[in-house]
Amino acid sequence: MRGAPLRIHLAFKLATALLAVAGSVVILMALTRLIPGDPATVILGSRATPEAVAALNARIGLDRPVGEHVLVFFAHLLSGDLGEDVFNGRPVAGLVAAALPNTVALAFSAMLSAILFGVPLALLSARNPGGKTDRVVAFLSVGFISTPSFVVAVFLLMTFSVTLRWFPVLGAGEAGAVGDQLWHLVLPTAALAVGWIGYIARLLRSSLLEVLGENHIRTLRAYGVSEAKILMKYALKPAILPTIAILAMGFGELLGGAVFVEVIFNRPGLGSLIYDAIRTRNYPVVQGGVFITVLLYVLTNLSADLTQTLLDPRERSRLAAARGT
Amino acid sequence: MSEALVAIEKLNVSYPGATVSAHVLDSVDITIGHGEAVGLVGESGSGKSTVAFALLGLLADDADVSAGRAAFDGRENVFATKEAEALRGTEIAMVFQDPMSALNPLFTIGTQLIDIQRRRFPNERRSQLWARAERVLAEVGMPDAPRRMRAYPHEFSGGMRQRVVIAMALLVEPKLLIADEPTTALDATVEAQVVEALRRLRRRTRSSMLVVSHSMGLIAELCDSVVVMYAGTVVESGPVKAVLRKPLHPYTRALLACEIDPYADFDPEQELATIPGIVPDPARRPSGCIFAARCTESHARCSEPPPHRQVEAGHRFSCWQDASR
Ligand SMILES: Nc1ncnc2c1ncn2[C@@H]1O[C@H](COP(=O)(O)OP(=O)(O)O)[C@@H](O)[C@H]1O
Ligand SMILES: [Mg+2]
C-alpha cells in the first residue's frame, strides 16, 4: 500500500471490509443448513403437521436453495429489512436496534477501562523493567489474561452482587435512569475488561521498551530531558500506535466476550439476543444479529486503521503528497 | 597554563559476557584543553563511541566503568552516575552518529529543540526557548528556519537533519561538544556543508570539541590534535600536524594509507587500500601489543606490552619499534 493515495487506500479498505461482512453472512447461512435436525421441527415440536412445517420453512426461507436465500437476504437488506422473528413476526431490525446500545455501551466501557488501567500499568512497568513493580504487574497481567471473562463474570457476580450485595445482580438497569444503568454496568465491564487490562499492560510495556531503546530517546537523555517526560511524551506516542491497531482488532473479541457476560449477568444486548435465538432456532434473528455484529467489528477495524494513519505525521504527509499529485 | 577542560586517565570499560567479559576500553587517556578540538580516530569497533558515551554517562546499564582519573572543568570523578547526569545537556552536548534516527519521528523539530533546552535554561519561557531555537537553526544554515520549526523530521533531508542535530548541541552552549561521526551518514556534498557548519561554529564559540571519526581527513579539517585508537587502546596521540607529517605507529600509517584523497579524480580502477586482518575480539585480547597480529613490522618483542614513548611536544605513541624511523 506504500504510496497509494488516500482515496484508493480508503476504497481498498472499505471494499475488503464489505467483502468480509458479505462473506460472513454467506458462511452463516450455509452453516444454518448444516446444523442437524430440521429447524421447523425443532421449533414446532415433533408432532407438527407437515403443512405447518412447510409454511414455517417458507417463512424462514429454508425451502429455497442457499444461493437464493442469500440473495433475498441482501435484497431485503437494501431496504433496511433484516427479516422477521419466527415466533412473533416482529422485525429483526427493531430487535437488534433495541439490543445494540446495551452491547455498545458495555464494549466501550470495557475498552475504556482497559485503557484507563492498562496504560498506567504499562508505564509503571516500563519505567524500571525487571524491577519489583514490573514483576508484580507482569504476574497480575498474565493472570488477568489467562482467566476467561465468563469465569471472572461468575466470580464477580458471586462475590460482589450475591455475597456482599454491593452491586445489582441482574439486568441493565431501568430505562432512562442513567445512574442506575451505569451501576448495572460496573461488574459486566470489569468482567470483560480484566483480560484486556492485562493484555494492554503487556503489549504496551514491550512496545515502550522497544521505543526506549531507540536512538531518538538516547538523544533526549543526552540533553538531560527528564525520564518522566521521555516516558510519558516521547516514548508513549510511538509506542501506543501499534497498540491502537491491536485494540481495534480486539474489539471483535470484546463483542464475543460480551455474549458470555450478557448471558451471565442477564443483560439485554446483542450477545444475549443471538444466544437466545440460537437456543430457539430463531434463524432470522441469528442472521440479523450476527450481521450487525460483523458490521460493527469491521467498521471498528476500519476506523482504527484510519486513526493510526492520521496519528503518524509520516503517514499524513505521505497521503497528502499522494493526493496532491 | 590552566588545567585542561577534560582530563581522563586510564579509562577502562568492559561488558560482562557469558564466560569472559569483553574489555572494550583498556587504559585510555584523553586530555582536551579549553577551546581545543580533539579528534578521535580508528576503525569501526575500536571503541570511539564508547569513549564518547562514557563522557556522557550514557553507556549501557551493564557496562563496567573505571578510571584512574576523570576530571571535567575542575570537578573530579565525573563518571559517577549523578555527576555525569548533571553535565548532560548543560556542559556536555553530543551530536550523534546517525541523523536519521536521532530525532523522534512523531514530534516537530521545534518541540524537540525546546525540550532539550529545558535543563539548561530552566527559567526561560517557551517563547524565549522557541526564539533561540529559531535563531540557532538559521545559524547552522537551515533556510526558512521559522517555518521549518513546525516540520517533522521526515520532511528534512539527511544533511538538514544533521543540522538540526548540530543545532541541538549549540542551543545548550556546552563547554564540550562531542560529535560522533557527524558526517558518516551523509553524501560527499552534504558532508562538505556540514563540515563547514562545524568549522564556523568552532570559530564562533569557545567550546571545546571532541570529533569522533574513522576518517583522518575530517579530523585534519576540524581538529588541533588527534588521538588514534585501536581495539580499545590509544596507540598514538599528538598535534594533528605532527601526526600527519610523521605518523609513528604502524597502525596510524596504515590508517592514513587507507584514506582516499578527496581532491584526486575519481578512478573506478583504483583499489582502496585496506588493513589486512580484523580487530581482535575484545573478549580475547592478546597480552602483548594489540596490533601485532596485523602489523607488517612486528617482531619477537611485540608479544610484550609496548612502552609508551614521547617524541617532541605532546606527540606520543606505544610501540616497540625505533622511534627514529
Ligand atoms: N552494550 C555493549 N555490550 C557489549 N559490547 C559492546 C556494547 N557496546 C559496544 N560494545 C563493543 O564495544 C566495541 C567498541 O564499540 P564502539 O565504541 O561502538 O566502536 P566505534 O565507535 O569505534 O565503532 C565493539 O567491539 C562493540 O562490539
Ligand atoms: Mg561508533
PDB file of C-alpha atoms and ligand atoms in Angstrom, chain B residues 14-16 22-25 42-53 59-63 97 180-181 212 229 232 279-282, ligand 1:
ATOM      1  CA  SER B  14      34.133  -3.761  29.975  1.00  0.00           C
ATOM      2  CA  TYR B  15      30.900  -5.636  29.420  1.00  0.00           C
ATOM      3  CA  PRO B  16      30.234  -8.843  31.334  1.00  0.00           C
ATOM      4  CA  ALA B  22      34.650  -8.028  26.868  1.00  0.00           C
ATOM      5  CA  HIS B  23      37.305  -5.450  27.586  1.00  0.00           C
ATOM      6  CA  VAL B  24      36.205  -2.658  25.246  1.00  0.00           C
ATOM      7  CA  LEU B  25      38.430   0.163  26.516  1.00  0.00           C
ATOM      8  CA  GLY B  42      40.210   4.497  14.462  1.00  0.00           C
ATOM      9  CA  GLU B  43      38.499   1.698  12.593  1.00  0.00           C
ATOM     10  CA  SER B  44      34.911   0.805  13.331  1.00  0.00           C
ATOM     11  CA  GLY B  45      34.737  -1.165  16.565  1.00  0.00           C
ATOM     12  CA  SER B  46      37.825   0.376  18.117  1.00  0.00           C
ATOM     13  CA  GLY B  47      35.816   1.933  20.958  1.00  0.00           C
ATOM     14  CA  LYS B  48      35.461   5.557  19.850  1.00  0.00           C
ATOM     15  CA  SER B  49      31.735   5.808  20.549  1.00  0.00           C
ATOM     16  CA  THR B  50      32.297   4.065  23.876  1.00  0.00           C
ATOM     17  CA  VAL B  51      34.647   6.898  24.932  1.00  0.00           C
ATOM     18  CA  ALA B  52      32.046   9.479  23.881  1.00  0.00           C
ATOM     19  CA  PHE B  53      29.186   7.733  25.693  1.00  0.00           C
ATOM     20  CA  LEU B  59      26.749   3.599  28.395  1.00  0.00           C
ATOM     21  CA  ALA B  60      24.505   0.546  28.699  1.00  0.00           C
ATOM     22  CA  ASP B  61      23.498  -0.339  32.267  1.00  0.00           C
ATOM     23  CA  ASP B  62      25.698  -3.441  32.350  1.00  0.00           C
ATOM     24  CA  ALA B  63      28.876  -1.545  31.384  1.00  0.00           C
ATOM     25  CA  GLN B  97      26.241   9.317  14.631  1.00  0.00           C
ATOM     26  CA  ASP B 180      30.250  11.185  16.870  1.00  0.00           C
ATOM     27  CA  GLU B 181      30.842  10.521  13.162  1.00  0.00           C
ATOM     28  CA  VAL B 212      34.920  11.107  16.569  1.00  0.00           C
ATOM     29  CA  MET B 229      42.613   4.308  18.845  1.00  0.00           C
ATOM     30  CA  GLY B 232      40.199  -0.100  22.804  1.00  0.00           C
ATOM     31  CA  VAL B 279      40.171  -6.069  15.002  1.00  0.00           C
ATOM     32  CA  PRO B 280      40.697  -8.602  17.829  1.00  0.00           C
ATOM     33  CA  ASP B 281      37.679  -9.769  19.823  1.00  0.00           C
ATOM     34  CA  PRO B 282      37.507  -7.577  22.953  1.00  0.00           C
TER      35      PRO B 282
HETATM   36  N1  LIG C   1      26.424  -2.789  25.106  1.00  0.00           N
HETATM   37  C1  LIG C   1      27.505  -3.457  24.687  1.00  0.00           C
HETATM   38  N2  LIG C   1      27.745  -4.712  25.124  1.00  0.00           N
HETATM   39  C2  LIG C   1      28.839  -5.400  24.699  1.00  0.00           C
HETATM   40  N3  LIG C   1      29.741  -4.917  23.853  1.00  0.00           N
HETATM   41  C3  LIG C   1      29.565  -3.680  23.370  1.00  0.00           C
HETATM   42  C4  LIG C   1      28.434  -2.883  23.749  1.00  0.00           C
HETATM   43  N4  LIG C   1      28.512  -1.681  23.113  1.00  0.00           N
HETATM   44  C5  LIG C   1      29.635  -1.736  22.364  1.00  0.00           C
HETATM   45  N5  LIG C   1      30.265  -2.922  22.516  1.00  0.00           N
HETATM   46  C6  LIG C   1      31.542  -3.322  21.873  1.00  0.00           C
HETATM   47  O1  LIG C   1      32.480  -2.318  22.087  1.00  0.00           O
HETATM   48  C7  LIG C   1      33.370  -2.248  20.999  1.00  0.00           C
HETATM   49  C8  LIG C   1      33.583  -0.803  20.593  1.00  0.00           C
HETATM   50  O2  LIG C   1      32.370  -0.281  20.089  1.00  0.00           O
HETATM   51  P1  LIG C   1      32.229   1.257  19.685  1.00  0.00           P
HETATM   52  O3  LIG C   1      32.648   2.105  20.817  1.00  0.00           O
HETATM   53  O4  LIG C   1      30.859   1.452  19.168  1.00  0.00           O
HETATM   54  O5  LIG C   1      33.271   1.369  18.484  1.00  0.00           O
HETATM   55  P2  LIG C   1      33.387   2.528  17.384  1.00  0.00           P
HETATM   56  O6  LIG C   1      32.533   3.675  17.764  1.00  0.00           O
HETATM   57  O7  LIG C   1      34.845   2.864  17.365  1.00  0.00           O
HETATM   58  O8  LIG C   1      32.987   1.908  16.080  1.00  0.00           O
HETATM   59  C9  LIG C   1      32.809  -3.120  19.902  1.00  0.00           C
HETATM   60  O9  LIG C   1      33.564  -4.310  19.851  1.00  0.00           O
HETATM   61  C10 LIG C   1      31.414  -3.400  20.365  1.00  0.00           C
HETATM   62  O10 LIG C   1      31.010  -4.664  19.942  1.00  0.00           O
END
